[in-house]
mmCIF file of C-alpha atoms in Angstrom:
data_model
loop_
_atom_site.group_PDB
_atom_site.id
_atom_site.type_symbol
_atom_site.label_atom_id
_atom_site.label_comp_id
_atom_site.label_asym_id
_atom_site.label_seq_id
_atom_site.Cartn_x
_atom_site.Cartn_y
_atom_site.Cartn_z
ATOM 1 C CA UNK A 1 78.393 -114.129 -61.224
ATOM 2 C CA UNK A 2 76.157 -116.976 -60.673
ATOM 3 C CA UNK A 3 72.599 -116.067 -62.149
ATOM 4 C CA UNK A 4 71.367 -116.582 -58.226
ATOM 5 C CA UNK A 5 73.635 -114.215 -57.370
ATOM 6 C CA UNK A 6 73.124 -111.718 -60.409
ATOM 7 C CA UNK A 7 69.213 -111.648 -59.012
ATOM 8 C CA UNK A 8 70.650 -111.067 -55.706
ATOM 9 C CA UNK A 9 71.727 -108.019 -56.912
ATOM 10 C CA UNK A 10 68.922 -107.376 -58.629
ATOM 11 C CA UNK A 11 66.852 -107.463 -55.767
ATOM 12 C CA UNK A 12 68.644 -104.732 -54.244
ATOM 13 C CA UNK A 13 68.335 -102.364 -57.559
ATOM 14 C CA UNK A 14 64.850 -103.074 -57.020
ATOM 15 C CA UNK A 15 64.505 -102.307 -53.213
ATOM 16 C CA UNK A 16 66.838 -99.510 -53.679
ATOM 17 C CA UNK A 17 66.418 -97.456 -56.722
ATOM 18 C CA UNK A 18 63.877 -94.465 -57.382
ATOM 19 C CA UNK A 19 61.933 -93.941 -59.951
ATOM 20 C CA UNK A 20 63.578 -96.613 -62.373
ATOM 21 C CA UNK A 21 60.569 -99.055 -62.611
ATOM 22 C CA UNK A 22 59.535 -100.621 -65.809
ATOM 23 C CA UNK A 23 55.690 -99.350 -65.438
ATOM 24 C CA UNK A 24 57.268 -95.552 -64.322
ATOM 25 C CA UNK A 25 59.422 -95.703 -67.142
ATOM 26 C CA UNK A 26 56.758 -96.287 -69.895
ATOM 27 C CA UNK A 27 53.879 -93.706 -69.443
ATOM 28 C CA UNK A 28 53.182 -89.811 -69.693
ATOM 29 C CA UNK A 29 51.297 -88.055 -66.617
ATOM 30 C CA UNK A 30 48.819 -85.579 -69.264
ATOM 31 C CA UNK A 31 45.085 -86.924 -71.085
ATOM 32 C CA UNK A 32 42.128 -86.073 -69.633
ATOM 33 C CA UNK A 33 41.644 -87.754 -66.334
ATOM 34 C CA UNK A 34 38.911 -90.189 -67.644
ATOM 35 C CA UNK A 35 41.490 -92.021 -70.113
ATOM 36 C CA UNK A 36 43.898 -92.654 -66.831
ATOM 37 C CA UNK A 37 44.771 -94.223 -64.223
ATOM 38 C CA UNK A 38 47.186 -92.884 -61.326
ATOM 39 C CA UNK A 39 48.762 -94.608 -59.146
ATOM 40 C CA UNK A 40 50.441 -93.620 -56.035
ATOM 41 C CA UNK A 41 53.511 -96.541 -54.505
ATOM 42 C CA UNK A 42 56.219 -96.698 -53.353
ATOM 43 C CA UNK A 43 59.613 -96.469 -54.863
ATOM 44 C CA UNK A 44 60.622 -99.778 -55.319
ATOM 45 C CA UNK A 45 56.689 -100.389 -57.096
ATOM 46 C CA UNK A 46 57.659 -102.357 -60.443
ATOM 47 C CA UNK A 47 56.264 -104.895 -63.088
ATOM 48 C CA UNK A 48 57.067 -106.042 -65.994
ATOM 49 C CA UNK A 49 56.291 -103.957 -68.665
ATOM 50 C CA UNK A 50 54.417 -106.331 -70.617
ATOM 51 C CA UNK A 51 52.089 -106.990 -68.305
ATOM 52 C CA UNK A 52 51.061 -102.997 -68.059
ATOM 53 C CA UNK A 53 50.745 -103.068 -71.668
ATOM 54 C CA UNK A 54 48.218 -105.671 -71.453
ATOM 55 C CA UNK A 55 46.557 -103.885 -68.673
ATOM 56 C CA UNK A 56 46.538 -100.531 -70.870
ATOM 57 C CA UNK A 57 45.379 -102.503 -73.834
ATOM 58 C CA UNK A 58 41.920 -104.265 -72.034
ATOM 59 C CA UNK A 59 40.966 -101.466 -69.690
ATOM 60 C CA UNK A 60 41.650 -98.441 -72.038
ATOM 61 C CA UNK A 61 43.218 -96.249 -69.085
ATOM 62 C CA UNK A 62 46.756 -95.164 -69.580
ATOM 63 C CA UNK A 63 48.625 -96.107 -66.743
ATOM 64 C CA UNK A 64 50.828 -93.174 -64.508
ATOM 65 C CA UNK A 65 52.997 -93.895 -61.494
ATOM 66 C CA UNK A 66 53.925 -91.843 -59.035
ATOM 67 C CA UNK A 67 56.221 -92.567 -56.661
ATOM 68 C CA UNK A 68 56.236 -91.286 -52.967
ATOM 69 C CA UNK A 69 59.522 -92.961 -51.169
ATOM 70 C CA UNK A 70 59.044 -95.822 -48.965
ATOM 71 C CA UNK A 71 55.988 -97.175 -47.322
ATOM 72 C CA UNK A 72 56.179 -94.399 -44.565
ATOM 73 C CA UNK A 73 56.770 -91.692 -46.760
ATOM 74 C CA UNK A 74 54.052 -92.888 -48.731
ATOM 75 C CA UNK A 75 51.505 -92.758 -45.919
ATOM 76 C CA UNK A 76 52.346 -89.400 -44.940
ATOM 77 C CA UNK A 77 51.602 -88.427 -48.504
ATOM 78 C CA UNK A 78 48.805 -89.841 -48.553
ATOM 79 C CA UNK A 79 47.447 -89.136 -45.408
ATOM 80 C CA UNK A 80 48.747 -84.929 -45.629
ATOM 81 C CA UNK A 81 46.870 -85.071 -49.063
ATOM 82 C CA UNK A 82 43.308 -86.686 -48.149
ATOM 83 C CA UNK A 83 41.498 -83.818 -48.879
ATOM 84 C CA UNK A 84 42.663 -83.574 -52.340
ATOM 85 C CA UNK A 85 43.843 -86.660 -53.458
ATOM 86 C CA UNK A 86 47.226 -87.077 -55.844
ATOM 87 C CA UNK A 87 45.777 -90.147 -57.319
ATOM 88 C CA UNK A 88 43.687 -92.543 -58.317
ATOM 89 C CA UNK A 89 45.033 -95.654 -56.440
ATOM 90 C CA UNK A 90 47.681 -96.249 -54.042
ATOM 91 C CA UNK A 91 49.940 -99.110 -53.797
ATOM 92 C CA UNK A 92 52.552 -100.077 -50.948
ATOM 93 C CA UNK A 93 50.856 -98.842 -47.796
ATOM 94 C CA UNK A 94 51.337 -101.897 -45.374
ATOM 95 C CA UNK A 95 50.316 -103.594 -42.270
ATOM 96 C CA UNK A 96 52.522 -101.789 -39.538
ATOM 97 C CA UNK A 97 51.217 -98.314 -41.273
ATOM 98 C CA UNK A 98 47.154 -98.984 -42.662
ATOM 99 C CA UNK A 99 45.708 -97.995 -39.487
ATOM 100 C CA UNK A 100 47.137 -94.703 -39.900
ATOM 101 C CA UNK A 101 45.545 -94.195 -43.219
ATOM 102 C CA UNK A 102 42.511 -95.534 -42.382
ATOM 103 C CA UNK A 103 41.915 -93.541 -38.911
ATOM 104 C CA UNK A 104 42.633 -90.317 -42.028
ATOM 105 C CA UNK A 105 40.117 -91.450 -44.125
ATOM 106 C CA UNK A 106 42.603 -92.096 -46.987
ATOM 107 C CA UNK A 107 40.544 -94.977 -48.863
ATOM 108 C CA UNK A 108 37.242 -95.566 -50.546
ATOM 109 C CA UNK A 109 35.459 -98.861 -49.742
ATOM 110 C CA UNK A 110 35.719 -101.338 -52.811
ATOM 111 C CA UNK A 111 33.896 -104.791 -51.795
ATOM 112 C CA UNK A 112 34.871 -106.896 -54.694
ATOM 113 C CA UNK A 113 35.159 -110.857 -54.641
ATOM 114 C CA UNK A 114 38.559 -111.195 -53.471
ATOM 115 C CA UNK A 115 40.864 -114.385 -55.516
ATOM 116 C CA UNK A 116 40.972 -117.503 -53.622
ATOM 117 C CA UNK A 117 43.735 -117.182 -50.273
ATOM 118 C CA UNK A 118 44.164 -113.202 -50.677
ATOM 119 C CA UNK A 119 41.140 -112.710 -47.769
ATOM 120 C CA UNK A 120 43.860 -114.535 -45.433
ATOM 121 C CA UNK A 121 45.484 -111.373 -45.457
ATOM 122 C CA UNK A 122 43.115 -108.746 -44.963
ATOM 123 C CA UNK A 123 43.485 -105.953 -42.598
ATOM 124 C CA UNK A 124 41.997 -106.764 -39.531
ATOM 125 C CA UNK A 125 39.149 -104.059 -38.820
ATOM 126 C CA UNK A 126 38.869 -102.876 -42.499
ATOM 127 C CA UNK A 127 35.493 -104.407 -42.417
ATOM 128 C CA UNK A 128 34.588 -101.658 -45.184
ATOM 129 C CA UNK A 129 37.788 -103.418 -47.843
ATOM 130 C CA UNK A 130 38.948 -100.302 -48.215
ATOM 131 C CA UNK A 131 42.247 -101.805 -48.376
ATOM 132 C CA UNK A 132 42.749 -104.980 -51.081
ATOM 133 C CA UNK A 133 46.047 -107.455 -50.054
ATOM 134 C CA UNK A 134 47.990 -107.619 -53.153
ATOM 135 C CA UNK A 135 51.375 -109.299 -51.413
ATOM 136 C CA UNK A 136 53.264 -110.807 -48.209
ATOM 137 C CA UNK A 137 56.695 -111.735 -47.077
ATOM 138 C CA UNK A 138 58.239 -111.666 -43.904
ATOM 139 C CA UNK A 139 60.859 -110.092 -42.090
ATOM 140 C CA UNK A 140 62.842 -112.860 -40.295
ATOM 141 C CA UNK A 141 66.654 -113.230 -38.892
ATOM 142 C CA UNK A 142 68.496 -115.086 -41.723
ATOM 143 C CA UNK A 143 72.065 -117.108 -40.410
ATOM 144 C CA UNK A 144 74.995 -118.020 -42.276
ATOM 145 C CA UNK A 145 74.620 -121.936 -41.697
ATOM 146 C CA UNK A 146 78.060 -122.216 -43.928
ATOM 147 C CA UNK A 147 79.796 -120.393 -41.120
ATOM 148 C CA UNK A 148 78.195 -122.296 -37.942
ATOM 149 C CA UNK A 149 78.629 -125.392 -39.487
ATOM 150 C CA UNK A 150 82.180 -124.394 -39.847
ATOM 151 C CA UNK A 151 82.795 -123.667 -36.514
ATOM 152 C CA UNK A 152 80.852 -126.523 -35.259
ATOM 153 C CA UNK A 153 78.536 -123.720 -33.429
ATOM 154 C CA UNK A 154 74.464 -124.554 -33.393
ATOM 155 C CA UNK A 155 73.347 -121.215 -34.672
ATOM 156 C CA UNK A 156 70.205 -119.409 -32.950
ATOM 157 C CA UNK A 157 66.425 -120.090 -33.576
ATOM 158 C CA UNK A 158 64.285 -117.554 -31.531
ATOM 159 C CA UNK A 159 64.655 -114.353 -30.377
ATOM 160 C CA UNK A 160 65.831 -114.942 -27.338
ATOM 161 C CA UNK A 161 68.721 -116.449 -28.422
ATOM 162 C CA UNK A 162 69.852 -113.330 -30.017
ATOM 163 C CA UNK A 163 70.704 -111.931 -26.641
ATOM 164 C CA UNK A 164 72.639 -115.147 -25.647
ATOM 165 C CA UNK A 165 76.497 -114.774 -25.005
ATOM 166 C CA UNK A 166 77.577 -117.411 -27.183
ATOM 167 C CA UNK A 167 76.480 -114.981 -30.370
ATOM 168 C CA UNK A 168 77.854 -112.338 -28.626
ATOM 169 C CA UNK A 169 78.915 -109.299 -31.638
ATOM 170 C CA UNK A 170 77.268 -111.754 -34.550
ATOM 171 C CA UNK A 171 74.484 -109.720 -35.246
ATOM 172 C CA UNK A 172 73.341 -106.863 -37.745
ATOM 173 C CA UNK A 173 70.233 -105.628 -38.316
ATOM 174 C CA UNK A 174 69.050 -102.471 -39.591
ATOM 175 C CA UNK A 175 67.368 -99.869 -37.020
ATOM 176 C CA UNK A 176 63.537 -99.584 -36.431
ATOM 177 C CA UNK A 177 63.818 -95.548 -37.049
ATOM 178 C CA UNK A 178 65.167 -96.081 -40.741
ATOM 179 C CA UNK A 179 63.997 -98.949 -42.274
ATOM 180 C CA UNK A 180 60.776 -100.579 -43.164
ATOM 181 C CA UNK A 181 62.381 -104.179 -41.777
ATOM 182 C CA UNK A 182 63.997 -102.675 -38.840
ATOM 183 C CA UNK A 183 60.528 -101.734 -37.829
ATOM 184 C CA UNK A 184 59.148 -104.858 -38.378
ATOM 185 C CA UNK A 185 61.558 -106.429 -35.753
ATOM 186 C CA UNK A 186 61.038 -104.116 -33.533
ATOM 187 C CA UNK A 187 57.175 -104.937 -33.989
ATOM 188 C CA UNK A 188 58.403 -108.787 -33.089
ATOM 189 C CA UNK A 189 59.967 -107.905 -30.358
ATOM 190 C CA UNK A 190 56.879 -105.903 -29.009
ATOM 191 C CA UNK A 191 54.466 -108.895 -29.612
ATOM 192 C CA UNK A 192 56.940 -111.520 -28.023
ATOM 193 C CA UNK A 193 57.635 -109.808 -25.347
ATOM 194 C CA UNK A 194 54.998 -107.004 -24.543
ATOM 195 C CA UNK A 195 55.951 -104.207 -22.161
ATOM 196 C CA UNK A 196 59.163 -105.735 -21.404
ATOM 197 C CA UNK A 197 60.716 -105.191 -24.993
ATOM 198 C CA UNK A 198 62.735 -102.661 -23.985
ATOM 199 C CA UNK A 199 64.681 -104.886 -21.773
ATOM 200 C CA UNK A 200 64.860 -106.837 -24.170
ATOM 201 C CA UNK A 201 66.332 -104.242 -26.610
ATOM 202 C CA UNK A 202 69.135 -103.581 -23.714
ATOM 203 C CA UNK A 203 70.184 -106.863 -23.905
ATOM 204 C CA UNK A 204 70.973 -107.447 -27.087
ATOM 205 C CA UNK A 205 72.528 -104.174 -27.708
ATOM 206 C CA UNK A 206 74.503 -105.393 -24.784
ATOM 207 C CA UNK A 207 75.473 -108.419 -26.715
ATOM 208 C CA UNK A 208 76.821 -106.702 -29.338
ATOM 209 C CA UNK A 209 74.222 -105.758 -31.539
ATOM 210 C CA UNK A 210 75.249 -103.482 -34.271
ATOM 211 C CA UNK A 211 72.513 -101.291 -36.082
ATOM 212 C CA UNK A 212 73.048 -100.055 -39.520
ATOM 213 C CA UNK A 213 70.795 -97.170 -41.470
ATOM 214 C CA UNK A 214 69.354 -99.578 -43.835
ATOM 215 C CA UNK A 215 68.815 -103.465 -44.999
ATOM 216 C CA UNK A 216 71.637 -103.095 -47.882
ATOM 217 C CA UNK A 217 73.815 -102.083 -45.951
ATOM 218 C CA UNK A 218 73.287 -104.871 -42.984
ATOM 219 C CA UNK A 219 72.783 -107.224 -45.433
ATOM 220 C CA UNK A 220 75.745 -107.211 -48.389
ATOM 221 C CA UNK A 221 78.095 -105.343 -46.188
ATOM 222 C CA UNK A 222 78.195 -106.589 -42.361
ATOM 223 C CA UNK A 223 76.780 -109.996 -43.200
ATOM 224 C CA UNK A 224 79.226 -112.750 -43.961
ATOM 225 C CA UNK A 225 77.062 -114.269 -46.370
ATOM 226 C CA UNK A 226 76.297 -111.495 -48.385
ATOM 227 C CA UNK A 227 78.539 -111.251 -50.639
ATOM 228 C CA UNK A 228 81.313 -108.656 -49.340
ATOM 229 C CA UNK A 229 83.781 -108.762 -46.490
ATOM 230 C CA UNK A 230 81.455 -108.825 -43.487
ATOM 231 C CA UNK A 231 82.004 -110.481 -40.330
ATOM 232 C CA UNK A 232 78.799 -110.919 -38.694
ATOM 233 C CA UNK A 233 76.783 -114.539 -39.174
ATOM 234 C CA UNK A 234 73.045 -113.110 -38.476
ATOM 235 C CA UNK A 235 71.432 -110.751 -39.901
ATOM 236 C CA UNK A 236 67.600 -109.632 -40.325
ATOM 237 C CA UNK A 237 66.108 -110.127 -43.975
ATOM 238 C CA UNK A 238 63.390 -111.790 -45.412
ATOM 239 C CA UNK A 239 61.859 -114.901 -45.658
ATOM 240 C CA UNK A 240 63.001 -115.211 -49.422
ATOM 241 C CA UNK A 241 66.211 -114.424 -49.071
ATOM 242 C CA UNK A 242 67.441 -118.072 -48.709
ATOM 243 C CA UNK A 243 66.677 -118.293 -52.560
ATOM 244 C CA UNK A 244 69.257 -116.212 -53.709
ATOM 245 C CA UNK A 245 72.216 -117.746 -51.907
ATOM 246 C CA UNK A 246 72.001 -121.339 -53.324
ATOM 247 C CA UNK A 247 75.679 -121.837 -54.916
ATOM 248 C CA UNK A 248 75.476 -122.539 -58.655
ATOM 249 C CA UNK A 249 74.941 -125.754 -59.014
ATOM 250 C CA UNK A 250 74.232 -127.175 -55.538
ATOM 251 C CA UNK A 251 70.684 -128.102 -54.622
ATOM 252 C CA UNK A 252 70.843 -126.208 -50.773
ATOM 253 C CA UNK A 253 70.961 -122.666 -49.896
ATOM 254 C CA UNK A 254 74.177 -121.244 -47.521
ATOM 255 C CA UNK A 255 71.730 -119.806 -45.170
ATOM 256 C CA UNK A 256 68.402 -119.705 -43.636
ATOM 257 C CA UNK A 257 65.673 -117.323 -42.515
ATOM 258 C CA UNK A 258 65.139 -118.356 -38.509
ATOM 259 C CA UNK A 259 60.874 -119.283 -38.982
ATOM 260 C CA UNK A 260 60.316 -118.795 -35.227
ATOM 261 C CA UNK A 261 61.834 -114.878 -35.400
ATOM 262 C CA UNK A 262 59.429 -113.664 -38.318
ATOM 263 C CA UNK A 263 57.215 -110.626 -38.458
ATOM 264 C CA UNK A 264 54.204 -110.889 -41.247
ATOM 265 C CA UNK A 265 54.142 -107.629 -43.420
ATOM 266 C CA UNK A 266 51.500 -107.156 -45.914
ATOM 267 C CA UNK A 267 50.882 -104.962 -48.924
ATOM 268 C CA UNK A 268 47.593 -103.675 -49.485
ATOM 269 C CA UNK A 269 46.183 -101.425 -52.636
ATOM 270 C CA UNK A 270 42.927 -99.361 -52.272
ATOM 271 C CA UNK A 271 40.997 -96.580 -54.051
ATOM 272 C CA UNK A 272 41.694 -93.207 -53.149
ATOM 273 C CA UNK A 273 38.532 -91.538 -51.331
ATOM 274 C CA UNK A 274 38.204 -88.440 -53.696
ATOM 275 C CA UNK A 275 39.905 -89.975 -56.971
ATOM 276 C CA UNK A 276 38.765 -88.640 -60.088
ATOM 277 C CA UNK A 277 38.944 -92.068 -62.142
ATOM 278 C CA UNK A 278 37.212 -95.097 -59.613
ATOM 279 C CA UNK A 279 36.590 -96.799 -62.267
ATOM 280 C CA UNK A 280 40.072 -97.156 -63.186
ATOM 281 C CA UNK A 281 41.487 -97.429 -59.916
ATOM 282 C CA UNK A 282 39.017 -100.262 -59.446
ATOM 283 C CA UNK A 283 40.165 -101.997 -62.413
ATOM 284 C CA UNK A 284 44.132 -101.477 -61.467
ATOM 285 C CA UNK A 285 43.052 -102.873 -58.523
ATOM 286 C CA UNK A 286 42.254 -106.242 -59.739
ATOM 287 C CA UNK A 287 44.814 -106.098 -62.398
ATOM 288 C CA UNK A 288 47.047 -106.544 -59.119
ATOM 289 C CA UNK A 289 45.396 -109.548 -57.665
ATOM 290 C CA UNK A 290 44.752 -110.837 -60.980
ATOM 291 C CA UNK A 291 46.444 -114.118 -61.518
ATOM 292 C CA UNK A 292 48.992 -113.122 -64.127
ATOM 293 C CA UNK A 293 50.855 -110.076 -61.943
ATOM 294 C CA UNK A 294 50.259 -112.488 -58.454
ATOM 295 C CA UNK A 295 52.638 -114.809 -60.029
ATOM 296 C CA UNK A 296 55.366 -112.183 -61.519
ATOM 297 C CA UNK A 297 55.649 -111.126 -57.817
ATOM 298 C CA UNK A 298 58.635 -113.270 -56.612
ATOM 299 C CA UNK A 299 60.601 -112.181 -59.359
ATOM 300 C CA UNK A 300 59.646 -108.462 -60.251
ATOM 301 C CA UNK A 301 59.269 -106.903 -56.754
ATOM 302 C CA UNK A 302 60.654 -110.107 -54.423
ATOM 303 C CA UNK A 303 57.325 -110.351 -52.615
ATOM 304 C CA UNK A 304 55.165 -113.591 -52.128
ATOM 305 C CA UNK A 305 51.807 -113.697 -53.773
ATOM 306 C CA UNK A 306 48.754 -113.169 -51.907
ATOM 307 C CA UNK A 307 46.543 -115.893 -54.193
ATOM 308 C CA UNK A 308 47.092 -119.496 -53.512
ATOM 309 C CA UNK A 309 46.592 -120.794 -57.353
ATOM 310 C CA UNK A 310 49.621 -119.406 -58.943
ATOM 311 C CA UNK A 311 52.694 -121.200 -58.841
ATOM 312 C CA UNK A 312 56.340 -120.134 -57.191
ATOM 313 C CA UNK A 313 59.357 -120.156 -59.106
ATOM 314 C CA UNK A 314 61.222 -123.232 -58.465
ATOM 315 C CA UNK A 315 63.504 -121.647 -56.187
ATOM 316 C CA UNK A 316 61.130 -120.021 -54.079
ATOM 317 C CA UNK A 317 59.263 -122.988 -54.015
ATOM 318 C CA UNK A 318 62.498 -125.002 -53.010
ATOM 319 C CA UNK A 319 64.069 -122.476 -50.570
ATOM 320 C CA UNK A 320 62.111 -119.703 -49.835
ATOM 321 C CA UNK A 321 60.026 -121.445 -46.976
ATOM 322 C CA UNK A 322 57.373 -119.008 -44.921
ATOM 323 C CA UNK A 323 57.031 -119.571 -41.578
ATOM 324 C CA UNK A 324 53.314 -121.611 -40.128
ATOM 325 C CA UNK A 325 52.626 -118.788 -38.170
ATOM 326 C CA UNK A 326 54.592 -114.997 -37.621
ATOM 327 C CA UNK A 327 54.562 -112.321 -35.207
ATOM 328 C CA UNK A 328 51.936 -110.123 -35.327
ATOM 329 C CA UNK A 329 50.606 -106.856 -33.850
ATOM 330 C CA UNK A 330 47.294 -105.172 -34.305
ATOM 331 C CA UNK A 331 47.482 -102.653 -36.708
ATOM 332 C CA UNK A 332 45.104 -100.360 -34.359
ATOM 333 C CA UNK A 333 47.926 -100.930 -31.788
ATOM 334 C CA UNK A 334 50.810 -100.349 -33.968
ATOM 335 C CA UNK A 335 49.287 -96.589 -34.914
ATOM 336 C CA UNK A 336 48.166 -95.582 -31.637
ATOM 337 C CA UNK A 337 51.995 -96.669 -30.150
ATOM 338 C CA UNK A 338 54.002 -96.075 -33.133
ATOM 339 C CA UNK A 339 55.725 -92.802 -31.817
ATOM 340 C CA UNK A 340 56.650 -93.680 -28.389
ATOM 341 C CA UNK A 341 57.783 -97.312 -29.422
ATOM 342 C CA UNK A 342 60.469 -95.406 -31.673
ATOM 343 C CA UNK A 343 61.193 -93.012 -28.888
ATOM 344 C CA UNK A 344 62.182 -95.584 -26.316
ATOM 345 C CA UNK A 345 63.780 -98.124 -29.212
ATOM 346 C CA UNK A 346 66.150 -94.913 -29.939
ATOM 347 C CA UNK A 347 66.224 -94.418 -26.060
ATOM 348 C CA UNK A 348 67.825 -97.653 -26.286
ATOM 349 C CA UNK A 349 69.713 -98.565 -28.457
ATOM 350 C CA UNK A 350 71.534 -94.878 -27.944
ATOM 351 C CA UNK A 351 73.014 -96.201 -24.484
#
């Protein structure tokens, strides 16, 4: 296995595995609540455990993790428990599910300076900064180009193309009801095409469209270029994925992300309105957005960081191109539609 390849897979350990991170791994939830710091994330939360060492060593809080599912289950959590809070700090709560936590009163206001290119991702509203941007990436349709080029067939570029007959049964994406990416495309689809997505949604189930529980499973099982025996040339991943599927040796990647198809998510981190330790969830805080953990990013959680003075890894840098501008949707919107968008989506894509 090509070491590409090998952190191919390791990106799907790391998006898919519970409670196996380095920084979950290396501490003890007991001490007196003044001597730690906990932190509430997501599953697939992890660092490299030399870097919460050196956290533990300069602030003097012991770090614990605890971790809540994905970024929807983690919201829930969060938002069922905002009268009595289960941490400290929270981690992982993104753009298509802030408003929610905010509207619950989930998060403490923490105006700090933030590093130079992280305000470009702020939550729009949160003039209070309850919520701090610690990473981005985007959600985009990714195409075997090995596979066109084979057939001599100009593979897609926007959306609409998805629905034309000449991809007809070429796509694979994983459904807006059970995945975090799914409902980022479905959040494209609403903000390219408004009220009319869910004509939209006909047509390209119409075209063949085939929906799978998760991004794994769209990704290294359905996808020809991920690595099994799939038979489907398009598939919905992320911006970064065209970094992992550079042959050894070569000097281009098999496949691209499509720029014009891409939804923006971002992570956020914020103080816990209630927490026992600020002080420490302040400092975790800008342990995140400190320079040293923005640039372990790409490689320990497969996320872009939010600063714009640390350096990509050279494949990243090479291959892992972000789109000028992405889909977006008001987070306001997104919370006050949320429901009823994943009613009619399941409406359907049921047909």
């Amino acid at each position: 296995m090509s070491t590409r390849r090998a952190g191919a897979a390791a990106f799907v350990l790391a998006v898919t595995t519970t409670g196996c991170s380095a920084i979950g791994e290396s501490v003890q939830d007991d001490g007196p609540a003044s001597d730690r710091v906990v932190v509430v994330t997501h599953d697939s939360f992890s660092l490299p455990k030399k870097l919460l060492r050196q956290f533990e060593t300069e602030s003097g809080f012991e770090v614990v993790v605890r971790k809540a599912g994905d970024a929807g289950a983690l919201t829930n959590k969060l938002v069922l428990t905002a009268d009595d809070p289960i941490g400290d700090v929270a981690f992982g709560v993104d753009n298509t599910f802030a408003s929610r936590a905010l509207d619950a009163g989930v998060f403490a206001a923490y105006e700090h300076d933030l590093p130079a290119g992280a305000g470009d991702h702020s939550l729009p509203g949160d003039d209070d900064q309850r919520l701090t941007p610690v990473d981005n990436g985007n959600v985009c349709i990714n195409v075997d180009d090995t596979w066109f080029d084979e057939r001599e067939l100009a593979p897609p570029t926007t959306l609409a193309d998805l629905a034309d007959p000449a991809y007809r049964d070429l796509l694979v994406l994983p459904g807006a009801a059970t995945s975090s990416p799914g409902m980022a495309f479905l959040l494209a689809t609403v903000a390219e095409y408004g009220d009319d997505w869910p004509r939209y949604w006909a047509d390209l189930m119409e075209n063949g469209a085939k929906l799978t529980a998760g991004w794994s499973d769209a990704y290294f099982v359905d996808f020809t270029a991920g690595g099994g025996e799939g038979d489907r040339p398009i598939v919905l991943s992320y911006d970064s994925s065209p970094a992992f599927t550079v042959p050894e040796g070569a000097d281009a990647s098999t496949t691209s992300a499509l720029l014009e198809t891409c939804f923006e998510q971002v992570e956020y981190a914020g103080v816990l309105d209630g927490a026992e330790n600020v002080d420490g969830a302040e400092a975790f805080i800008d342990f995140l957005t400190g320079a040293e953990v923005q640039a372990s990013l790409p490689e320990s959680m497969y996320v872009f960081p939010v600063r714009d003075d640390v350096d990509l890894p050279a494949e990243w840098a090479a291959y892992a191109v972000q789109p000028d501008e992405a889909y977006a949707v008001d987070p306001s919107e997104i919370a006050a539609n949320r429901d009823d968008w994943l009613r009619e989506w399941s409406d359907v894509t049921s047909r």
